[in-house]
Tab-separated table of C-alpha atoms in Angstrom:
chain	number	residue	atom	x	y	z
A	1	MET	CA	0.000	0.000	0.000
A	2	HIS	CA	1.413	3.340	-1.060
A	3	VAL	CA	0.524	6.599	0.656
A	4	LYS	CA	3.230	8.995	-0.350
A	5	THR	CA	3.713	12.115	1.727
A	6	ARG	CA	6.566	14.428	2.578
A	7	ALA	CA	7.079	16.826	5.430
A	8	GLY	CA	6.429	20.287	4.083
A	9	ARG	CA	8.938	22.265	6.105
A	10	SER	CA	11.925	21.422	3.881
A	11	GLN	CA	9.942	22.686	0.925
A	12	GLN	CA	9.521	26.197	2.301
A	13	GLU	CA	10.726	29.204	0.403
A	14	ASP	CA	12.888	31.824	2.013
A	15	ALA	CA	11.163	34.481	4.064
A	16	THR	CA	9.228	36.955	1.989
A	17	LEU	CA	10.204	40.612	2.059
A	18	LEU	CA	6.984	42.447	2.874
A	19	ARG	CA	6.058	45.625	1.123
A	20	SER	CA	3.071	47.911	1.518
A	21	ALA	CA	0.863	48.043	-1.556
A	22	ARG	CA	0.329	51.755	-0.966
A	23	GLY	CA	3.814	52.683	0.122
A	24	GLN	CA	5.104	54.736	3.030
A	25	GLY	CA	2.028	56.963	3.151
A	26	ALA	CA	-0.365	54.196	4.198
A	27	GLU	CA	-1.203	55.048	7.814
A	28	LEU	CA	-2.580	52.845	10.566
A	29	LEU	CA	-3.353	53.691	14.185
A	30	ASP	CA	-1.531	56.401	16.122
A	31	GLY	CA	0.485	57.570	13.125
A	32	LEU	CA	2.144	54.201	12.456
A	33	THR	CA	2.609	53.367	8.784
A	34	VAL	CA	2.208	49.984	7.140
A	35	ASP	CA	5.892	49.753	6.284
A	36	GLN	CA	6.940	50.716	9.816
A	37	VAL	CA	4.880	47.839	11.245
A	38	LEU	CA	5.966	45.319	8.634
A	39	GLY	CA	9.585	46.306	9.220
A	40	ARG	CA	9.244	45.319	12.882
A	41	LEU	CA	8.272	41.700	12.154
A	42	ASP	CA	11.010	39.379	13.422
A	43	VAL	CA	9.032	36.203	12.745
A	44	PRO	CA	9.073	33.702	9.851
A	45	VAL	CA	7.142	34.995	6.842
A	46	MET	CA	6.277	32.444	4.158
A	47	ARG	CA	4.863	32.907	0.692
A	48	LEU	CA	3.184	29.500	1.077
A	49	GLY	CA	2.578	27.687	4.333
A	50	ALA	CA	3.867	24.230	5.209
A	51	GLU	CA	0.348	22.798	5.135
A	52	LYS	CA	-0.362	23.798	1.528
A	53	THR	CA	3.118	22.643	0.552
A	54	GLU	CA	2.373	19.232	2.050
A	55	TRP	CA	-0.946	19.033	0.193
A	56	GLN	CA	0.783	19.737	-3.099
A	57	CYS	CA	3.466	17.139	-2.366
A	58	ILE	CA	0.756	14.505	-1.888
A	59	ARG	CA	-0.884	15.504	-5.174
A	60	ASP	CA	2.430	15.494	-7.039
A	61	ASP	CA	3.588	12.146	-5.658
A	62	HIS	CA	0.380	10.411	-6.651
A	63	ALA	CA	0.258	12.166	-10.008
A	64	ALA	CA	3.686	10.641	-10.677
A	65	MET	CA	2.314	7.217	-9.729
A	66	ALA	CA	-0.594	7.736	-12.142
A	67	ALA	CA	1.795	8.733	-14.920
A	68	ALA	CA	3.719	5.515	-14.229
A	69	GLY	CA	0.515	3.460	-14.460
A	70	GLU	CA	0.551	2.311	-10.824
A	71	TRP	CA	-3.246	2.183	-10.668
A	72	ALA	CA	-3.613	-0.827	-8.372
A	73	ASP	CA	-1.446	0.847	-5.731
A	74	LEU	CA	-3.287	4.119	-6.199
A	75	LEU	CA	-6.707	2.544	-5.712
A	76	GLU	CA	-5.454	0.751	-2.602
A	77	ALA	CA	-4.044	3.984	-1.180
A	78	LEU	CA	-7.260	5.813	-1.985
A	79	ARG	CA	-9.405	3.185	-0.260
A	80	TYR	CA	-7.228	3.040	2.856
A	81	THR	CA	-6.943	6.787	3.387
A	82	ASP	CA	-10.646	7.243	2.695
A	83	GLN	CA	-11.965	4.595	5.048
A	84	GLU	CA	-9.436	5.454	7.768
A	85	ARG	CA	-10.121	9.227	7.445
A	86	VAL	CA	-6.395	9.924	7.210
A	87	MET	CA	-5.748	13.627	7.738
A	88	ALA	CA	-2.904	15.738	6.386
A	89	SER	CA	-1.689	18.899	8.086
A	90	GLY	CA	-4.214	21.698	8.267
A	91	GLY	CA	-7.193	19.356	8.568
A	92	HIS	CA	-7.238	18.407	4.873
A	93	ARG	CA	-8.207	14.802	4.157
A	94	VAL	CA	-5.544	12.796	2.300
A	95	ALA	CA	-7.917	10.769	0.117
A	96	PRO	CA	-9.192	13.759	-1.926
A	97	LEU	CA	-5.584	14.866	-2.441
A	98	ILE	CA	-4.667	11.426	-3.784
A	99	GLY	CA	-7.684	11.619	-6.070
A	100	GLU	CA	-6.567	15.007	-7.343
A	101	GLY	CA	-3.167	13.518	-8.097
A	102	MET	CA	-4.815	10.678	-10.009
A	103	ARG	CA	-6.759	13.241	-12.066
A	104	ALA	CA	-3.806	15.608	-12.550
A	105	GLY	CA	-3.780	15.182	-16.328
A	106	LEU	CA	-7.447	16.093	-16.503
A	107	ALA	CA	-6.974	19.097	-14.209
A	108	ALA	CA	-4.141	20.413	-16.386
A	109	ALA	CA	-6.251	20.096	-19.527
A	110	LEU	CA	-9.229	21.815	-17.872
A	111	SER	CA	-7.034	24.693	-16.690
A	112	ARG	CA	-6.016	25.247	-20.343
A	113	LYS	CA	-9.661	24.851	-21.481
A	114	ASP	CA	-8.417	22.062	-23.728
A	115	TRP	CA	-11.692	20.160	-23.846
A	116	THR	CA	-10.462	17.577	-26.360
A	117	THR	CA	-7.533	16.505	-24.201
A	118	ALA	CA	-9.748	16.611	-21.121
A	119	SER	CA	-12.213	14.237	-22.789
A	120	ALA	CA	-9.355	11.882	-23.632
A	121	GLU	CA	-8.216	11.954	-19.984
A	122	ILE	CA	-11.718	10.989	-18.868
A	123	GLU	CA	-11.752	8.125	-21.351
A	124	ALA	CA	-8.494	6.858	-19.886
A	125	LEU	CA	-9.990	6.975	-16.386
A	126	GLU	CA	-13.099	5.177	-17.650
A	127	GLY	CA	-10.720	2.386	-18.647
A	128	ILE	CA	-9.556	2.109	-15.033
A	129	TYR	CA	-13.168	1.636	-13.948
A	130	ASP	CA	-13.833	-0.902	-16.718
A	131	ARG	CA	-11.013	-3.034	-15.295
A	132	ASN	CA	-12.229	-2.557	-11.700
A	133	PRO	CA	-16.046	-2.491	-11.920
A	134	ASP	CA	-16.531	-3.687	-8.325
A	135	ASP	CA	-14.208	-1.077	-6.786
A	136	TYR	CA	-16.037	1.972	-5.480
A	137	CYS	CA	-12.785	3.955	-5.601
A	138	ALA	CA	-12.497	3.412	-9.366
A	139	ALA	CA	-16.102	4.543	-9.806
A	140	GLN	CA	-15.510	7.579	-7.588
A	141	ILE	CA	-12.443	8.716	-9.532
A	142	VAL	CA	-14.328	8.585	-12.835
A	143	ALA	CA	-17.460	10.210	-11.388
A	144	GLN	CA	-15.423	13.070	-9.921
A	145	ALA	CA	-13.684	13.510	-13.278
A	146	HIS	CA	-17.064	13.976	-14.978
A	147	VAL	CA	-18.169	16.465	-12.302
A	148	ASP	CA	-14.888	18.384	-12.683
A	149	PHE	CA	-15.321	18.548	-16.467
A	150	ALA	CA	-18.938	19.733	-16.282
A	151	ASN	CA	-18.169	22.411	-13.695
A	152	ALA	CA	-15.135	23.685	-15.624
A	153	ARG	CA	-17.063	23.786	-18.910
A	154	ARG	CA	-19.876	25.799	-17.395
A	155	LYS	CA	-17.549	28.195	-15.563
A	156	ALA	CA	-15.651	28.843	-18.804
A	157	ALA	CA	-18.775	30.256	-20.458
A	158	PRO	CA	-18.917	34.074	-20.504
A	159	GLN	CA	-20.987	35.660	-17.747
A	160	GLY	CA	-24.665	35.295	-18.603
A	161	GLN	CA	-23.931	33.457	-21.850
A	162	LEU	CA	-24.172	29.818	-20.815
A	163	SER	CA	-25.416	28.224	-24.030
A	164	ARG	CA	-27.928	25.402	-24.239
A	165	GLU	CA	-25.216	23.276	-25.876
A	166	VAL	CA	-22.757	23.752	-22.996
A	167	TRP	CA	-25.509	23.184	-20.448
A	168	SER	CA	-26.586	19.982	-22.195
A	169	GLU	CA	-22.998	18.786	-22.389
A	170	GLY	CA	-22.604	19.342	-18.671
A	171	ALA	CA	-25.838	17.482	-17.994
A	172	VAL	CA	-24.448	14.424	-19.814
A	173	HIS	CA	-21.375	14.427	-17.577
A	174	PHE	CA	-23.435	14.870	-14.416
A	175	GLU	CA	-25.705	12.025	-15.520
A	176	ARG	CA	-22.733	9.708	-16.048
A	177	ALA	CA	-21.307	10.705	-12.641
A	178	GLU	CA	-24.657	10.071	-10.963
A	179	THR	CA	-24.891	6.637	-12.563
A	180	LEU	CA	-21.446	5.693	-11.266
A	181	VAL	CA	-21.899	7.085	-7.764
A	182	THR	CA	-25.283	5.452	-7.183
A	183	LEU	CA	-23.840	1.991	-7.905
A	184	PHE	CA	-22.347	2.113	-4.414
A	185	ASP	CA	-23.681	3.312	-1.054
A	186	PRO	CA	-21.335	5.668	0.848
A	187	ILE	CA	-22.581	4.401	4.214
A	188	GLU	CA	-22.089	0.731	3.335
A	189	GLU	CA	-18.638	1.440	1.899
A	190	MET	CA	-17.750	3.637	4.909
A	191	SER	CA	-16.595	6.192	2.346
A	192	PRO	CA	-16.623	9.946	3.006
A	193	LEU	CA	-14.979	10.335	-0.421
A	194	LEU	CA	-17.947	8.737	-2.176
A	195	ALA	CA	-20.332	10.854	-0.088
A	196	ALA	CA	-18.413	13.984	-1.114
A	197	THR	CA	-18.570	13.172	-4.826
A	198	ARG	CA	-22.267	12.369	-4.554
A	199	TYR	CA	-22.822	15.704	-2.826
A	200	GLY	CA	-20.891	17.366	-5.661
A	201	LEU	CA	-23.754	16.344	-7.988
A	202	VAL	CA	-26.172	18.710	-6.221
A	203	PRO	CA	-25.641	21.744	-8.537
A	204	GLY	CA	-25.899	19.621	-11.680
A	205	ILE	CA	-28.958	17.419	-11.227
A	206	GLU	CA	-32.646	18.327	-11.359
A	207	ASP	CA	-33.538	17.359	-7.789
A	208	GLY	CA	-30.302	18.654	-6.262
A	209	GLY	CA	-32.047	20.980	-3.844
A	210	ALA	CA	-34.307	18.186	-2.598
A	211	VAL	CA	-31.452	15.837	-1.709
A	212	ALA	CA	-28.813	18.370	-0.598
A	213	ARG	CA	-29.601	18.256	3.122
A	214	GLU	CA	-29.840	14.451	3.237
A	215	TRP	CA	-26.604	13.927	1.317
A	216	TYR	CA	-24.834	16.541	3.434
A	217	GLU	CA	-25.917	14.766	6.610
A	218	ASP	CA	-24.627	11.425	5.260
A	219	TRP	CA	-21.256	13.031	4.526
A	220	VAL	CA	-21.087	14.559	7.995
A	221	ASP	CA	-22.108	11.289	9.651
A	222	LEU	CA	-19.218	9.564	7.883
A	223	ASP	CA	-16.636	12.245	8.662
A	224	PRO	CA	-17.789	14.996	11.056
A	225	GLU	CA	-14.270	16.466	11.232
A	226	ASP	CA	-14.055	17.270	7.516
A	227	ALA	CA	-14.588	21.006	7.033
A	228	ALA	CA	-15.041	20.453	3.281
A	229	ALA	CA	-18.541	19.071	3.912
A	230	HIS	CA	-19.676	22.231	5.709
A	231	ALA	CA	-18.065	24.536	3.148
A	232	ALA	CA	-19.747	22.781	0.225
A	233	HIS	CA	-23.184	22.740	1.859
A	234	SER	CA	-22.843	26.335	2.984
A	235	VAL	CA	-22.663	27.694	-0.554
A	236	ASN	CA	-25.572	25.569	-1.745
A	237	MET	CA	-27.760	26.967	1.031
A	238	LEU	CA	-27.243	30.592	-0.041
A	239	PRO	CA	-29.680	32.697	-2.093
A	240	GLY	CA	-29.180	32.070	-5.799
A	241	TRP	CA	-28.404	28.421	-5.158
A	242	TYR	CA	-30.887	26.307	-3.166
A	243	GLY	CA	-31.630	28.415	-0.132
A	244	SER	CA	-32.071	31.839	1.420
A	245	LEU	CA	-30.209	33.773	4.083
A	246	SER	CA	-32.534	32.455	6.764
A	247	ALA	CA	-32.236	28.877	5.462
A	248	PHE	CA	-28.470	29.269	5.348
A	249	GLU	CA	-28.369	30.384	8.982
A	250	ARG	CA	-30.589	27.481	10.047
A	251	GLU	CA	-28.268	25.013	8.309
A	252	ALA	CA	-25.198	26.634	9.876
A	253	ARG	CA	-26.717	26.126	13.328
A	254	ARG	CA	-27.867	22.602	12.463
A	255	SER	CA	-24.303	21.740	11.512
A	256	VAL	CA	-23.233	22.553	15.076
A	257	ARG	CA	-25.832	20.161	16.448
A	258	LEU	CA	-24.541	17.445	14.097
A	259	THR	CA	-20.879	17.875	15.037
A	260	ASP	CA	-20.833	19.452	18.502
A	261	GLY	CA	-19.432	16.337	20.171
A	262	VAL	CA	-16.468	16.215	17.773
A	263	THR	CA	-15.518	19.747	16.702
A	264	ALA	CA	-17.607	21.881	19.088
A	265	LYS	CA	-18.915	24.939	17.211
A	266	ALA	CA	-16.260	24.913	14.457
A	267	SER	CA	-18.717	24.081	11.658
A	268	TYR	CA	-20.560	27.381	12.211
A	269	ALA	CA	-17.330	29.221	11.393
A	270	VAL	CA	-16.751	27.069	8.299
A	271	PHE	CA	-20.256	27.872	7.035
A	272	HIS	CA	-19.723	31.601	7.365
A	273	ILE	CA	-16.165	31.595	6.003
A	274	ALA	CA	-17.321	29.764	2.862
A	275	ALA	CA	-20.336	32.053	2.519
A	276	ALA	CA	-18.148	35.150	2.855
A	277	GLU	CA	-15.984	33.909	-0.028
A	278	ALA	CA	-19.098	33.447	-2.174
A	279	LEU	CA	-20.870	36.666	-1.151
A	280	GLY	CA	-17.820	38.905	-0.767
A	281	ASP	CA	-18.675	39.639	2.864
A	282	LEU	CA	-19.992	37.915	5.973
A	283	SER	CA	-23.666	37.034	5.851
A	284	PRO	CA	-25.846	39.627	7.620
A	285	THR	CA	-27.339	36.725	9.591
A	286	VAL	CA	-24.077	35.987	11.409
A	287	ASP	CA	-24.237	35.837	15.204
A	288	LEU	CA	-20.962	37.589	16.039
A	289	GLU	CA	-20.419	36.035	19.473
A	290	LEU	CA	-21.228	32.541	18.195
A	291	PHE	CA	-19.006	33.080	15.150
A	292	LEU	CA	-16.033	34.172	17.256
A	293	GLU	CA	-16.444	31.142	19.535
A	294	ALA	CA	-16.718	28.924	16.451
A	295	LEU	CA	-13.631	30.452	14.862
A	296	HIS	CA	-11.709	29.641	18.047
A	297	ASP	CA	-12.941	26.026	17.885
A	298	TYR	CA	-12.053	25.862	14.175
A	299	GLN	CA	-8.410	26.631	15.016
A	300	ILE	CA	-8.253	24.356	18.060
A	301	VAL	CA	-9.379	21.297	16.041
A	302	THR	CA	-6.046	21.210	14.172
A	303	GLY	CA	-3.837	23.669	16.072
A	304	CYS	CA	-2.123	24.401	12.763
A	305	GLN	CA	-0.614	27.593	11.430
A	306	HIS	CA	-2.732	27.504	8.281
A	307	ARG	CA	-5.954	27.936	10.246
A	308	ALA	CA	-4.350	30.402	12.649
A	309	ASN	CA	-3.387	32.589	9.681
A	310	GLN	CA	-6.839	32.171	8.140
A	311	ALA	CA	-8.459	33.295	11.371
A	312	ALA	CA	-6.100	36.236	11.881
A	313	ASN	CA	-6.689	37.449	8.324
A	314	LEU	CA	-10.448	37.200	8.702
A	315	LEU	CA	-10.510	38.921	12.090
A	316	SER	CA	-8.218	41.681	10.829
A	317	GLY	CA	-10.579	42.400	7.941
A	318	MET	CA	-13.575	42.428	10.262
A	319	ALA	CA	-11.811	44.803	12.673
A	320	MET	CA	-10.885	47.134	9.804
A	321	ASP	CA	-14.519	47.273	8.696
A	322	PHE	CA	-15.880	47.784	12.216
A	323	ARG	CA	-13.370	50.575	12.850
A	324	LYS	CA	-14.565	52.365	9.698
A	325	ASP	CA	-18.149	52.153	11.015
A	326	GLY	CA	-17.165	54.227	14.052
A	327	ALA	CA	-19.190	54.399	17.260
A	328	ASP	CA	-22.068	52.337	15.833
A	329	ALA	CA	-19.790	49.280	15.734
A	330	ALA	CA	-17.875	49.853	18.981
A	331	TRP	CA	-19.185	46.675	20.630
A	332	GLN	CA	-18.439	44.566	17.538
A	333	LEU	CA	-14.937	46.038	17.298
A	334	THR	CA	-14.209	45.285	20.958
A	335	LYS	CA	-15.276	41.650	20.567
A	336	THR	CA	-13.341	41.200	17.332
A	337	ARG	CA	-10.179	42.843	18.689
A	338	ALA	CA	-10.263	40.499	21.691
A	339	ALA	CA	-10.493	37.479	19.383
A	340	LEU	CA	-7.706	38.828	17.163
A	341	SER	CA	-5.494	39.427	20.202
A	342	ASP	CA	-6.075	35.858	21.363
A	343	VAL	CA	-4.986	34.455	17.974
A	344	LEU	CA	-1.853	36.609	17.743
A	345	TRP	CA	-0.746	36.194	21.348
A	346	ASN	CA	-1.525	32.498	21.719
A	347	ARG	CA	-1.584	30.688	18.360
A	348	LEU	CA	0.083	32.515	15.458
A	349	ARG	CA	3.802	31.668	15.236
A	350	GLU	CA	4.545	32.389	11.569
A	351	ILE	CA	3.035	34.410	8.742
A	352	GLN	CA	1.715	32.532	5.718
A	353	MET	CA	1.007	35.186	3.110
A	354	ASP	CA	-1.166	32.906	0.965
A	355	CYS	CA	-3.756	33.114	3.771
A	356	TRP	CA	-3.718	36.922	3.952
A	357	THR	CA	-6.172	37.591	1.149
A	358	ARG	CA	-6.474	41.286	2.045
A	359	SER	CA	-2.754	41.780	1.372
A	360	SER	CA	0.062	42.968	3.611
A	361	GLU	CA	-1.910	46.044	4.645
A	362	SER	CA	-4.361	43.815	6.531
A	363	LEU	CA	-1.429	42.040	8.173
A	364	ALA	CA	0.061	45.359	9.280
A	365	PHE	CA	-3.322	46.512	10.583
A	366	ALA	CA	-3.654	43.352	12.706
A	367	MET	CA	-0.206	43.808	14.215
A	368	ALA	CA	-0.768	47.501	14.920
A	369	GLU	CA	-4.196	46.824	16.417
A	370	VAL	CA	-2.788	44.349	18.934
A	371	PHE	CA	0.811	45.506	19.455
A	372	GLY	CA	0.456	49.228	18.615
A	373	PRO	CA	1.463	50.744	21.984
A	374	ALA	CA	4.619	48.625	22.169
A	375	LEU	CA	5.472	49.349	18.529
A	376	LYS	CA	5.305	53.083	19.247
A	377	ARG	CA	7.935	52.539	21.942
A	378	GLY	CA	10.233	50.923	19.382
A	379	ALA	CA	9.411	47.287	20.097
A	380	ARG	CA	9.709	44.528	17.552
A	381	ILE	CA	7.281	41.632	17.057
A	382	VAL	CA	8.848	38.268	17.908
A	383	ARG	CA	7.801	34.698	18.568
A	384	ARG	CA	6.947	34.186	22.228
A	385	GLY	CA	5.680	30.864	23.543
A	386	GLU	CA	2.937	29.502	21.307
A	387	GLY	CA	2.240	32.855	19.698
A	388	LEU	CA	3.677	36.320	19.153
A	389	GLY	CA	4.828	39.019	21.529
A	390	THR	CA	6.908	42.164	21.570
A	391	LEU	CA	10.505	42.863	22.495
A	392	VAL	CA	12.443	46.107	22.836
A	393	ARG	CA	15.968	45.243	21.726
A	394	ARG	CA	18.801	46.916	23.608
A	395	THR	CA	21.340	48.690	21.399
């Protein structure tokens, strides 16, 4: 059985030199500038975190096995990591990463919008299933390939110009995926991976909205620790998909009831993080106190730097917005600043810039918000214990 992984730390790039997008004139609190704050960071700064590096190593290793035709070993590795819920760093399941490696040729063709080559890649994967018709992993790989193709084809259409031909083509791929997935029962196979691919059919089949909640619950029952289940269901419950803001909030709270004994309130945070990415901002239904508690639980589940950076970036953006709202958002700002302080003081030990989606300015704002008084006295930001702290260096 082959499950190829590598420790990500040796793959890290050198520390990134931070620069303000707006230059020296970008001011923060108390007259501090972005570049002044960034220049005081004496902590590791990475372009890409160790967790994402590890995920890519797993993909690459198994893509190399696929290129070498080692399909029996790949299917064995996929089955083992799926049924054993093997987790990589950062809370990411290993089985989907192996699957992505197995479909690397297809993914490359789809990224180039080379539909002919992509179709040929699917045909090659269909051959794997033809030789292993009783293996749910072989069926899952092919089904996911069809879902990937249909989604990519539809997303490639110009905004508002999705033709009947492209839509029909996608429907054919979703139909083939549904046929393959329904040959096996995720519960009987003890397969979160199969449950995930089945759930991925929701946007492409006629009764997707009717089965979304049931299929989501099956996925969660099989693997309550997998944040991917909550993120996928979150988007489908939003307006414009299969829900409304009120329905979305009900599902976010239901997810906590489903997983409270395993991940506490973390799923509520996952719901709102995924929704914010889709909507461009947090849902107006968010319960701030519950969300901040959930975000804390979301980090504690893995204790990793990827999630700590995600949380710090999100909290920094929220604090920036609340500060702009002035006195009307004073209570919200106080709560958010307390949560941000907790992350920086107690959990963040390195900066992973791929997580800071609001750029280095948001990073500087977070540091100034928490360490501002010390920075004004000439302190530098250093690693201290399990998080960050400040130090005035003697000269």
